[in-house]
Amino acid sequence: MSTIADIQNEIVAEFEILGEDRESTIFYIMELGETLEPYPESFRKEEYTIQGCQSKVWLVAEEQGGKVIYKADSNTDITKGLISLLIRVLNHRSPKEILNADLDFIPRIGMGNILGSQRSNGLVAMINQMKRYALAFQNKQNA
Amino acid sequence: MFIQVNSIRRLFPILHQEVNGNPLIYFDNAATTQKPQAVLDTLTYYYEKDNSNIHRGAHTLADRATRQFEETRESIRSFIGARESAEIIFTRGTTESINLVAKTYGAKYLQKGDEILISTLEHHSNIVPWQMLCDQSGAILKIIPISDTGELVWEEFERLLNPKTKLVSIVHASNALGTINPVKKIIEAAHAVGAKVLLDGAQSTSHLDVDVQALDCDFLVFSAHKLYGPTGLGVLYGKRELLEAMPPFLGGGEMIREVTFEKTTYNTIPFKFEAGTPSIAEVIAFKPALDFITSTGKANIHRHENDLLQYAVELLHDVKGVIPVGTAAEKIAVFSFNIQSMHPFDVGQLLDAKGIAVRTGHHCTQPLMQRLGLEGTVRASFAVYNTRAEVEVFAQAVAKIASLKNK
Ligand SMILES: Cc1ncc(COP(=O)(O)O)c(C=O)c1O
């Protein structure tokens, strides 16, 4: 199985093909959002939301055989695309791998610049929440 | 064409740049307008040549600064047709002006059971100060409803007005939808039951003639930054007898006549409400902004902007998936819309990729969005320096985005 670093390199290569054009980059991110697995409706509740300024995100995680599985959704297509990238990198990893992950694909593809500060803050909030789930599972494994 | 838009554009240096590889199209004028060179030059000149504190120093620079500061007050008086310049109070903005009235006039005159009337169209800054006042005083906030087109329901307004109504605080032109309210009629009706009227002119003052004596409003509030002027500066107009009767707002320097530890007496208006050192440079640099509007002519500005609005409506009228929001008969140049199956935030980001600046979201009018059943809208708002060519580029970009989800 490819490592977190491998997948990040893949993503960076894909974005390099898109080049500098911001519109096509955003269109691509929106398309990625369409590949997101359906979100379980029973978890579409306030306690699973991460409140950004304009976009809303729902995120849950479960543990299966020592690996973390995330499911997430958003009310905006661009944010869905971002979630799908994070899930692609972090799904089916151990809590330890997730906690140690350096998500350098985000600066490498210039995401902050593409997204602007509002969405970038939202992205940070999403990553933090994903790591919080990982930490909770790790604590449970160690208990 | 009464507006020479190309010569106007030359006055605004910020417009001449590329954003994300495209020429900037600035359609976020309801949030804040850009500043003409004369405003920028005045700011610089002030700090280079005249900077000093006002109304106190017995020296030449202080004298120059004070004189220019008071000249702006006089310009504003003339701009809104006030009786005297003492009725013009400088604040930090519309928001502070409304809070000032709520904290002084409101605290003194509103009692338990009294009613304050606002509308569904209000900006949060014309909602929250009244909610705070109601919490403290026991007064009751009543809301004039709107129709689906975004216009006040007049019969409901008349029904809500009653002798307990002490204050009607209403937006002149809606920032989210553009609706122009029939404020002359509203003021007459409110006065007939003995209520005072505060007009939120944040959006109207840059586009429409607003004459406080002709309207007979009791208070008018607005922000310099939406009138091609600097940020951090607002105006509160109030009728003399009201301002004199109101207690001071902030305490400190400038607002006093004499201070002893036993008793302090207050300065006369307008200074009673201007504690501390004000935004002197911004006040002085607001005058060339007003001069720009006056010399261009409000009627010309309104005609030009309205032409852009009608053009945008026309170009996007038949585009599948584009849903205009707010279709009042009388509007300032605000084009609010949504795209079917898309979030306004995504639409805004895609327009930004094309160098087009719009605002997305609830526009600080959450109760209005709740009434309309929307999470938010995309808002393009036009100013005097915008062009038909820009509207065309915008309409093409919107149509392309709409086609993504509306085949
Ligand atoms: C109608 C209206 N009222 C009040 C305000 C608040 O103005 P400021 O933020 O300058 O105090 C705005 C600004 O967005 C507005 O459009």
Coordinates of C-alpha atoms and ligand atoms in Angstrom, one line a residue:
Chain A
M1 CA 0.0 0.0 0.0
S2 CA 1.3 3.5 -0.8
T3 CA 2.3 5.7 2.0
I4 CA 0.9 9.0 3.0
A5 CA 3.9 10.6 1.3
D6 CA 3.3 8.7 -1.9
I7 CA -0.3 9.8 -2.2
Q8 CA 0.6 13.4 -1.5
N9 CA 3.2 13.2 -4.3
E10 CA 0.5 11.9 -6.6
I11 CA -1.8 14.8 -5.8
V12 CA 0.9 17.3 -6.3
A13 CA 1.7 15.8 -9.7
E14 CA -2.0 16.0 -10.7
F15 CA -2.3 19.6 -9.7
E16 CA 0.9 20.4 -11.6
I17 CA -0.7 19.2 -14.8
L18 CA -3.5 21.7 -14.3
G19 CA -0.9 24.5 -14.3
E20 CA -1.5 28.0 -13.1
D21 CA -5.1 28.5 -14.3
R22 CA -7.1 29.1 -11.2
E23 CA -10.5 28.4 -12.8
S24 CA -9.5 25.0 -14.1
T25 CA -7.9 24.1 -10.7
I26 CA -11.2 25.0 -8.9
F27 CA -13.2 23.1 -11.4
Y28 CA -11.0 20.1 -10.8
I29 CA -11.4 20.4 -7.0
M30 CA -15.2 20.5 -7.5
E31 CA -15.0 17.4 -9.6
L32 CA -13.1 15.6 -6.9
G33 CA -15.9 16.4 -4.6
E34 CA -18.3 14.4 -6.7
T35 CA -16.2 11.2 -6.0
L36 CA -16.9 11.5 -2.3
E37 CA -18.8 8.5 -0.9
P38 CA -22.3 9.4 0.3
Y39 CA -22.4 10.6 3.9
P40 CA -24.4 8.6 6.4
E41 CA -27.5 10.7 7.0
S42 CA -27.8 9.6 10.6
F43 CA -24.6 11.6 11.3
R44 CA -25.8 14.8 9.7
K45 CA -26.2 16.5 13.0
E46 CA -24.9 19.5 14.7
E47 CA -22.4 17.6 16.9
Y48 CA -20.6 16.4 13.7
T49 CA -20.2 19.8 12.1
I50 CA -17.1 21.9 11.7
Q51 CA -18.3 25.4 11.4
G52 CA -16.4 27.4 8.8
C53 CA -17.5 30.9 8.0
Q54 CA -19.6 30.2 4.9
S55 CA -19.3 26.5 4.3
K56 CA -20.4 23.8 6.6
V57 CA -18.7 20.4 7.0
W58 CA -19.9 17.2 8.6
L59 CA -17.2 14.7 9.6
V60 CA -17.4 11.3 11.4
A61 CA -14.8 8.6 11.9
E62 CA -14.8 5.0 12.9
E63 CA -12.0 2.5 13.6
Q64 CA -11.8 -0.8 11.8
G65 CA -9.0 -3.2 12.5
G66 CA -6.8 -0.5 13.9
K67 CA -7.3 1.8 10.9
V68 CA -9.3 5.0 10.9
I69 CA -12.1 5.5 8.3
Y70 CA -13.5 8.9 7.7
K71 CA -16.7 10.0 6.2
A72 CA -17.4 13.6 5.5
D73 CA -19.6 16.0 3.5
S74 CA -20.1 19.7 2.9
N75 CA -22.7 22.1 1.6
T76 CA -20.3 23.6 -0.9
D77 CA -18.7 21.8 -3.8
I78 CA -15.3 23.2 -3.4
T79 CA -15.1 22.2 0.2
K80 CA -16.3 18.7 -0.8
G81 CA -13.3 18.5 -3.1
L82 CA -10.9 19.5 -0.4
I83 CA -12.4 16.9 1.9
S84 CA -12.0 14.2 -0.7
L85 CA -8.3 15.1 -0.9
L86 CA -7.9 14.8 2.8
I87 CA -9.7 11.5 2.9
R88 CA -7.7 10.1 0.1
V89 CA -4.5 10.9 2.0
L90 CA -5.6 9.9 5.5
N91 CA -8.2 7.1 5.1
H92 CA -7.3 3.6 6.2
R93 CA -4.3 4.7 8.2
S94 CA -3.4 3.9 11.8
P95 CA -4.1 6.7 14.3
K96 CA -0.3 7.0 14.7
E97 CA 0.3 7.5 11.0
I98 CA -2.4 10.2 10.9
L99 CA -1.1 12.0 14.0
N100 CA 2.4 12.0 12.5
A101 CA 1.3 13.0 9.0
D102 CA 2.9 16.1 7.6
L103 CA 0.3 17.3 5.1
D104 CA 2.7 19.1 2.9
F105 CA 0.7 18.6 -0.3
I106 CA -1.4 21.6 0.8
P107 CA 1.4 24.2 0.7
R108 CA 3.0 22.4 -2.3
I109 CA 0.0 22.8 -4.5
G110 CA -0.4 26.4 -3.3
M111 CA -3.8 25.7 -1.8
G112 CA -3.7 28.7 0.5
N113 CA -3.3 30.9 -2.5
I114 CA -6.1 29.2 -4.5
L115 CA -8.5 29.1 -1.6
G116 CA -8.1 32.5 0.1
S117 CA -8.0 32.8 3.8
Q118 CA -11.6 31.8 4.7
R119 CA -11.4 28.4 3.2
S120 CA -7.8 27.9 4.2
N121 CA -8.9 28.4 7.8
G122 CA -11.7 25.9 7.2
L123 CA -9.2 23.4 5.8
V124 CA -7.0 23.7 9.0
A125 CA -10.1 23.2 11.1
M126 CA -10.9 20.0 9.2
I127 CA -7.4 18.6 9.5
N128 CA -7.5 19.4 13.3
Q129 CA -10.8 17.6 13.7
M130 CA -9.4 14.5 11.7
K131 CA -6.4 14.4 14.0
R132 CA -8.6 14.7 17.0
Y133 CA -10.5 11.6 16.0
A134 CA -7.2 9.8 15.4
L135 CA -5.9 10.8 18.9
A136 CA -9.1 9.5 20.5
F137 CA -8.7 6.2 18.7
Q138 CA -5.1 6.0 19.7
N139 CA -5.9 6.7 23.3
K140 CA -8.5 3.9 23.2
Q141 CA -6.0 1.5 21.6
N142 CA -3.5 2.3 24.3
A143 CA -6.0 2.1 27.2
Chain B
M1 CA -24.5 58.9 -21.5
F2 CA -24.0 61.5 -18.9
I3 CA -21.0 59.8 -17.3
Q4 CA -17.6 59.8 -18.9
V5 CA -16.8 56.5 -17.3
N6 CA -13.3 56.3 -18.8
S7 CA -12.2 59.6 -17.3
I8 CA -13.8 58.6 -14.0
R9 CA -11.9 55.3 -14.0
R10 CA -8.6 57.2 -14.4
L11 CA -9.3 58.8 -11.0
F12 CA -9.2 55.4 -9.3
P13 CA -5.7 53.9 -9.3
I14 CA -6.8 50.6 -7.7
L15 CA -9.0 49.7 -10.7
H16 CA -6.0 49.4 -13.0
Q17 CA -4.6 46.0 -12.0
E18 CA -4.9 42.3 -12.8
V19 CA -6.3 39.8 -10.3
N20 CA -5.6 36.1 -11.0
G21 CA -4.5 36.9 -14.5
N22 CA -7.5 39.0 -15.4
P23 CA -8.3 42.7 -15.3
L24 CA -9.9 43.4 -11.9
I25 CA -13.7 43.9 -12.1
Y26 CA -14.7 45.3 -8.8
F27 CA -18.4 44.6 -8.1
D28 CA -18.3 44.7 -4.3
N29 CA -19.2 48.3 -3.9
A30 CA -21.9 47.8 -1.4
A31 CA -19.3 46.5 1.0
T32 CA -16.9 49.4 0.3
T33 CA -16.2 51.6 -2.6
Q34 CA -12.7 52.4 -4.0
K35 CA -11.1 55.8 -3.4
P36 CA -10.3 58.4 -6.0
Q37 CA -6.8 59.8 -6.2
A38 CA -7.8 63.1 -4.6
V39 CA -8.7 61.2 -1.4
L40 CA -5.4 59.3 -1.4
D41 CA -3.5 62.5 -2.1
T42 CA -5.3 64.4 0.7
L43 CA -4.4 61.6 3.2
T44 CA -0.8 61.8 2.3
Y45 CA -0.6 65.5 2.2
Y46 CA -2.2 65.8 5.6
Y47 CA 0.4 63.6 7.2
E48 CA 3.2 65.3 5.2
K49 CA 2.3 68.9 5.9
D50 CA -0.6 69.5 8.4
N51 CA -0.7 66.7 10.9
S52 CA -1.5 67.9 14.4
N53 CA -4.3 67.5 16.9
I54 CA -7.4 69.6 16.4
H55 CA -9.4 72.1 18.5
R56 CA -6.5 72.5 21.0
G57 CA -3.1 73.5 19.9
A58 CA -2.4 77.3 19.6
H59 CA -0.1 76.8 16.6
T60 CA -0.3 77.0 12.9
L61 CA -0.5 73.3 12.0
A62 CA -3.3 72.7 14.6
D63 CA -5.1 75.6 13.1
R64 CA -4.8 74.2 9.6
A65 CA -5.9 70.8 10.6
T66 CA -8.9 72.1 12.6
R67 CA -10.0 74.3 9.8
Q68 CA -10.0 71.5 7.3
F69 CA -11.6 69.1 9.7
E70 CA -14.5 71.6 10.2
E71 CA -14.7 72.2 6.4
T72 CA -15.6 68.5 6.0
R73 CA -18.3 68.9 8.6
E74 CA -19.7 71.7 6.5
S75 CA -19.5 69.7 3.3
I76 CA -21.4 66.9 4.9
R77 CA -24.0 69.4 6.1
S78 CA -24.5 70.6 2.6
F79 CA -24.4 67.1 1.2
I80 CA -27.3 65.9 3.2
G81 CA -29.1 69.3 3.5
A82 CA -28.9 69.7 7.2
R83 CA -29.8 73.0 8.8
E84 CA -26.4 73.5 10.6
S85 CA -23.1 71.8 10.8
A86 CA -23.4 71.3 14.6
E87 CA -26.0 68.6 13.7
I88 CA -23.2 66.5 12.1
I89 CA -21.4 64.1 14.5
F90 CA -18.3 62.2 13.4
T91 CA -18.3 58.5 14.5
R92 CA -16.4 55.4 13.4
G93 CA -19.1 54.3 11.0
T94 CA -22.8 53.5 10.6
T95 CA -22.5 50.8 13.2
E96 CA -21.2 53.2 15.8
S97 CA -23.7 55.9 14.9
I98 CA -26.6 53.5 15.5
N99 CA -25.1 52.3 18.8
L100 CA -24.6 55.9 19.8
V101 CA -28.3 56.6 19.3
A102 CA -29.3 53.4 21.1
K103 CA -27.1 54.0 24.1
T104 CA -28.0 57.7 24.5
Y105 CA -31.3 58.5 23.0
G106 CA -32.6 55.0 23.6
A107 CA -31.4 54.7 27.1
K108 CA -33.0 58.0 28.1
Y109 CA -36.3 57.8 26.3
L110 CA -37.2 54.2 25.8
Q111 CA -39.1 52.5 28.6
K112 CA -40.6 49.1 29.4
G113 CA -43.4 48.4 26.9
D114 CA -42.3 51.0 24.4
E115 CA -41.9 49.7 20.9
I116 CA -39.0 50.0 18.4
L117 CA -39.9 49.2 14.8
I118 CA -37.4 47.9 12.3
S119 CA -37.8 45.8 9.1
T120 CA -36.8 42.3 7.9
L121 CA -34.4 44.0 5.5
E122 CA -32.1 45.4 8.2
H123 CA -28.4 44.9 8.4
H124 CA -27.2 43.3 11.7
S125 CA -26.0 46.7 12.8
N126 CA -29.6 48.0 12.8
I127 CA -30.8 45.0 14.7
V128 CA -28.4 44.1 17.4
P129 CA -28.1 47.6 19.1
W130 CA -31.9 47.6 19.5
Q131 CA -32.0 44.1 20.9
M132 CA -29.4 45.2 23.4
L133 CA -31.5 48.2 24.3
C134 CA -34.6 46.1 24.6
D135 CA -32.8 43.7 27.0
Q136 CA -31.8 46.7 29.2
S137 CA -35.0 48.8 29.0
G138 CA -37.8 46.3 28.5
A139 CA -38.7 47.9 25.2
I140 CA -40.1 45.6 22.5
L141 CA -38.6 45.1 19.0
K142 CA -41.2 44.8 16.3
I143 CA -40.4 43.8 12.7
I144 CA -42.0 45.0 9.5
P145 CA -42.4 42.0 7.2
I146 CA -41.5 42.0 3.5
S147 CA -43.0 40.5 0.4
D148 CA -41.2 37.8 -1.7
T149 CA -39.9 40.6 -4.0
G150 CA -38.1 42.1 -1.0
E151 CA -40.4 45.1 -0.5
L152 CA -42.0 46.2 2.8
V153 CA -45.6 45.2 3.3
W154 CA -47.1 48.6 3.8
E155 CA -50.3 47.5 5.4
E156 CA -48.3 45.6 8.0
F157 CA -46.2 48.6 8.7
E158 CA -49.3 50.7 9.3
R159 CA -50.8 48.0 11.5
L160 CA -47.6 47.8 13.6
L161 CA -47.4 51.6 14.1
N162 CA -49.2 52.7 17.3
P163 CA -48.7 55.3 20.0
K164 CA -46.3 52.9 21.8
T165 CA -44.0 53.1 18.8
K166 CA -41.2 55.4 20.0
L167 CA -38.7 54.8 17.3
V168 CA -38.7 53.5 13.7
S169 CA -35.2 52.6 12.6
I170 CA -35.1 51.6 9.0
V171 CA -32.8 51.0 6.2
H172 CA -33.2 53.5 3.3
A173 CA -31.7 51.1 0.7
S174 CA -31.1 47.4 1.4
N175 CA -27.5 46.2 1.1
A176 CA -28.5 42.6 0.4
L177 CA -31.3 43.2 -2.2
G178 CA -31.1 46.8 -3.2
T179 CA -34.7 47.6 -2.3
I180 CA -35.3 51.3 -1.8
N181 CA -37.8 51.9 0.9
P182 CA -40.5 54.6 0.7
V183 CA -38.8 56.5 3.5
K184 CA -40.7 59.8 3.0
K185 CA -44.0 58.1 3.6
I186 CA -42.6 56.0 6.4
I187 CA -41.3 59.1 8.2
E188 CA -44.7 60.9 7.8
A189 CA -46.6 57.9 9.1
A190 CA -44.2 57.4 12.1
H191 CA -44.3 61.1 13.0
A192 CA -48.1 60.9 13.0
V193 CA -48.0 58.5 15.9
G194 CA -45.2 60.5 17.6
A195 CA -42.3 58.2 16.8
K196 CA -38.9 59.3 15.9
V197 CA -37.2 57.9 12.8
L198 CA -33.6 56.8 12.3
L199 CA -32.6 56.3 8.7
D200 CA -29.8 53.9 7.9
G201 CA -28.3 55.6 4.9
A202 CA -25.2 53.3 4.6
Q203 CA -26.3 52.3 1.1
S204 CA -28.5 55.1 0.0
T205 CA -26.2 58.1 0.5
S206 CA -23.8 57.2 -2.3
H207 CA -26.6 56.6 -4.9
L208 CA -29.6 58.7 -4.1
D209 CA -30.3 62.2 -3.1
V210 CA -30.8 62.2 0.7
D211 CA -32.0 65.5 2.1
V212 CA -32.6 65.3 5.8
Q213 CA -34.8 68.4 5.8
A214 CA -36.9 67.4 2.9
L215 CA -37.3 63.9 4.4
D216 CA -37.7 65.3 7.9
C217 CA -35.9 62.3 9.4
D218 CA -34.7 62.6 13.0
F219 CA -31.5 60.8 12.6
L220 CA -29.4 59.7 9.5
V221 CA -26.4 57.5 9.7
F222 CA -23.9 56.5 7.1
S223 CA -20.2 55.5 6.6
A224 CA -17.6 57.4 4.6
H225 CA -16.0 54.3 3.2
K226 CA -19.1 53.5 1.1
L227 CA -19.0 57.0 -0.4
Y228 CA -15.6 56.8 -2.0
G229 CA -14.1 58.0 1.3
P230 CA -11.7 56.6 3.9
T231 CA -12.5 53.7 6.3
G232 CA -13.0 54.2 10.1
L233 CA -15.3 57.2 9.7
G234 CA -19.0 57.6 9.9
V235 CA -21.6 60.2 10.4
L236 CA -24.5 60.7 12.7
Y237 CA -26.9 63.4 11.7
G238 CA -29.5 64.3 14.4
K239 CA -31.9 67.2 14.8
R240 CA -30.4 69.8 17.1
E241 CA -33.2 69.5 19.8
L242 CA -32.7 65.7 20.0
L243 CA -28.9 65.9 20.1
E244 CA -29.0 68.5 22.8
A245 CA -31.4 66.5 24.9
M246 CA -29.4 63.3 24.6
P247 CA -26.9 62.4 27.2
P248 CA -23.2 62.0 26.0
F249 CA -22.0 58.7 24.6
L250 CA -18.3 58.3 25.5
G251 CA -16.6 60.4 28.2
G252 CA -13.2 61.9 27.8
G253 CA -11.4 64.8 26.2
E254 CA -13.0 67.2 23.8
M255 CA -16.5 66.4 24.9
I256 CA -16.3 68.5 28.1
R257 CA -16.8 72.1 29.0
E258 CA -15.2 71.9 32.4
V259 CA -14.0 69.0 34.5
T260 CA -13.7 69.1 38.3
F261 CA -13.7 66.1 40.5
E262 CA -17.0 67.2 41.9
K263 CA -18.8 67.9 38.7
T264 CA -18.2 67.8 34.9
T265 CA -20.1 69.9 32.4
Y266 CA -20.4 68.9 28.8
N267 CA -19.5 70.6 25.7
T268 CA -22.1 71.7 23.1
I269 CA -23.0 69.7 20.1
P270 CA -21.4 68.3 18.0
F271 CA -18.4 68.0 20.4
K272 CA -20.4 66.5 23.2
F273 CA -20.5 63.3 21.2
E274 CA -16.9 63.4 19.9
A275 CA -14.8 62.3 22.9
G276 CA -11.1 61.8 22.2
T277 CA -9.0 62.4 19.2
P278 CA -11.0 61.6 16.1
S279 CA -9.9 60.2 12.7
I280 CA -8.6 63.6 11.6
A281 CA -6.9 62.5 8.4
E282 CA -9.9 60.5 7.3
V283 CA -12.3 63.3 8.1
I284 CA -10.2 65.7 6.0
A285 CA -9.8 63.2 3.2
F286 CA -13.6 62.6 3.1
K287 CA -14.2 66.1 1.7
P288 CA -12.6 65.3 -1.8
A289 CA -14.8 62.2 -1.9
L290 CA -17.9 64.2 -1.4
D291 CA -16.7 66.8 -3.9
F292 CA -16.2 63.9 -6.4
I293 CA -19.8 62.8 -5.9
T294 CA -21.2 66.3 -6.0
S295 CA -19.3 67.2 -9.2
T296 CA -20.3 64.0 -10.9
G297 CA -23.9 64.5 -9.8
K298 CA -26.0 62.1 -7.9
A299 CA -28.6 61.9 -10.6
N300 CA -25.9 61.0 -13.2
I301 CA -24.5 58.4 -10.9
H302 CA -27.8 56.8 -10.2
R303 CA -28.7 56.8 -13.9
H304 CA -25.4 55.2 -14.8
E305 CA -25.5 52.5 -12.1
N306 CA -29.1 51.8 -12.9
D307 CA -28.2 51.3 -16.5
L308 CA -25.6 48.7 -15.4
L309 CA -28.1 47.0 -13.2
Q310 CA -30.7 46.7 -15.9
Y311 CA -28.1 45.5 -18.3
A312 CA -27.0 42.7 -15.9
V313 CA -30.7 41.7 -15.4
E314 CA -31.2 41.6 -19.1
L315 CA -28.1 39.6 -19.9
L316 CA -28.8 37.0 -17.2
H317 CA -32.5 37.0 -17.6
D318 CA -32.7 33.8 -19.7
V319 CA -29.7 32.0 -18.4
K320 CA -30.7 28.6 -17.0
G321 CA -30.1 28.2 -13.3
V322 CA -29.6 31.9 -12.5
I323 CA -32.2 33.0 -9.9
P324 CA -32.3 36.7 -9.1
V325 CA -33.0 37.5 -5.4
G326 CA -34.8 40.8 -4.6
T327 CA -36.8 42.2 -7.5
A328 CA -38.3 45.3 -6.0
A329 CA -39.6 48.0 -8.3
E330 CA -37.3 50.6 -6.8
K331 CA -33.7 49.5 -6.4
I332 CA -30.2 50.8 -6.0
A333 CA -27.6 49.0 -8.2
V334 CA -27.4 45.7 -6.3
F335 CA -27.8 42.5 -8.3
S336 CA -28.2 39.6 -5.8
F337 CA -28.7 36.1 -7.2
N338 CA -28.2 32.4 -6.7
I339 CA -27.3 29.6 -9.1
Q340 CA -29.5 26.5 -8.9
S341 CA -27.7 23.6 -7.1
M342 CA -24.6 25.7 -6.2
H343 CA -23.5 27.3 -3.0
P344 CA -22.9 31.1 -3.3
F345 CA -19.5 30.7 -1.8
D346 CA -18.4 28.4 -4.7
V347 CA -19.9 30.9 -7.2
G348 CA -17.9 33.7 -5.6
Q349 CA -14.7 31.8 -5.7
L350 CA -15.1 30.9 -9.3
L351 CA -15.8 34.6 -10.2
D352 CA -12.7 35.6 -8.2
A353 CA -10.7 33.2 -10.4
K354 CA -11.8 35.4 -13.2
G355 CA -10.8 38.6 -11.4
I356 CA -14.4 39.5 -10.5
A357 CA -14.9 40.6 -6.9
V358 CA -18.4 40.0 -5.5
R359 CA -19.7 39.4 -2.1
T360 CA -21.2 36.0 -1.1
G361 CA -23.1 34.9 2.0
H362 CA -25.7 36.4 4.2
H363 CA -24.4 40.0 3.8
C364 CA -24.9 40.6 7.6
T365 CA -28.7 40.2 7.1
Q366 CA -29.3 36.7 8.5
P367 CA -33.0 37.3 9.4
L368 CA -33.6 38.5 5.9
M369 CA -32.0 35.3 4.5
Q370 CA -34.1 33.2 6.9
R371 CA -37.2 35.0 5.6
L372 CA -36.2 34.2 2.0
G373 CA -35.3 30.7 2.9
L374 CA -31.8 31.1 1.6
E375 CA -28.4 30.4 3.1
G376 CA -27.1 33.4 1.3
T377 CA -26.7 35.0 -2.1
V378 CA -24.0 36.2 -4.5
R379 CA -24.1 40.0 -4.7
A380 CA -22.8 42.1 -7.5
S381 CA -23.1 45.8 -6.6
F382 CA -22.2 48.6 -9.0
A383 CA -20.6 52.0 -8.6
V384 CA -20.0 54.9 -10.9
Y385 CA -16.7 53.6 -12.2
N386 CA -18.1 50.3 -13.5
T387 CA -18.8 49.7 -17.1
R388 CA -21.1 47.9 -19.4
A389 CA -18.1 45.9 -20.7
E390 CA -17.5 44.7 -17.2
V391 CA -21.1 43.7 -16.8
E392 CA -20.7 41.6 -20.0
V393 CA -17.7 39.8 -18.7
F394 CA -19.5 39.2 -15.5
A395 CA -22.6 37.9 -17.2
Q396 CA -20.5 35.5 -19.3
A397 CA -18.7 34.2 -16.3
V398 CA -21.9 33.7 -14.4
A399 CA -23.5 31.9 -17.4
K400 CA -20.5 29.6 -17.6
I401 CA -20.7 28.7 -13.9
A402 CA -24.5 28.2 -14.1
S403 CA -24.0 25.7 -17.0
L404 CA -21.9 23.5 -14.7
K405 CA -25.0 22.3 -12.8
N406 CA -27.8 23.4 -15.1
K407 CA -27.4 21.5 -18.3
Ligands
LIG1 C1 -27.4 48.9 5.2 C2 -26.2 48.9 6.0 N1 -26.2 49.3 7.3 C3 -25.1 49.3 8.1 C4 -23.9 48.9 7.6 C5 -22.7 48.9 8.6 O1 -21.8 49.8 8.1 P1 -20.3 49.9 8.8 O2 -19.8 48.5 8.8 O3 -19.6 50.8 7.9 O4 -20.5 50.4 10.2 C6 -23.8 48.5 6.3 C7 -22.5 48.0 5.8 O5 -22.3 47.0 5.2 C8 -24.9 48.5 5.5 O6 -24.9 48.1 4.2

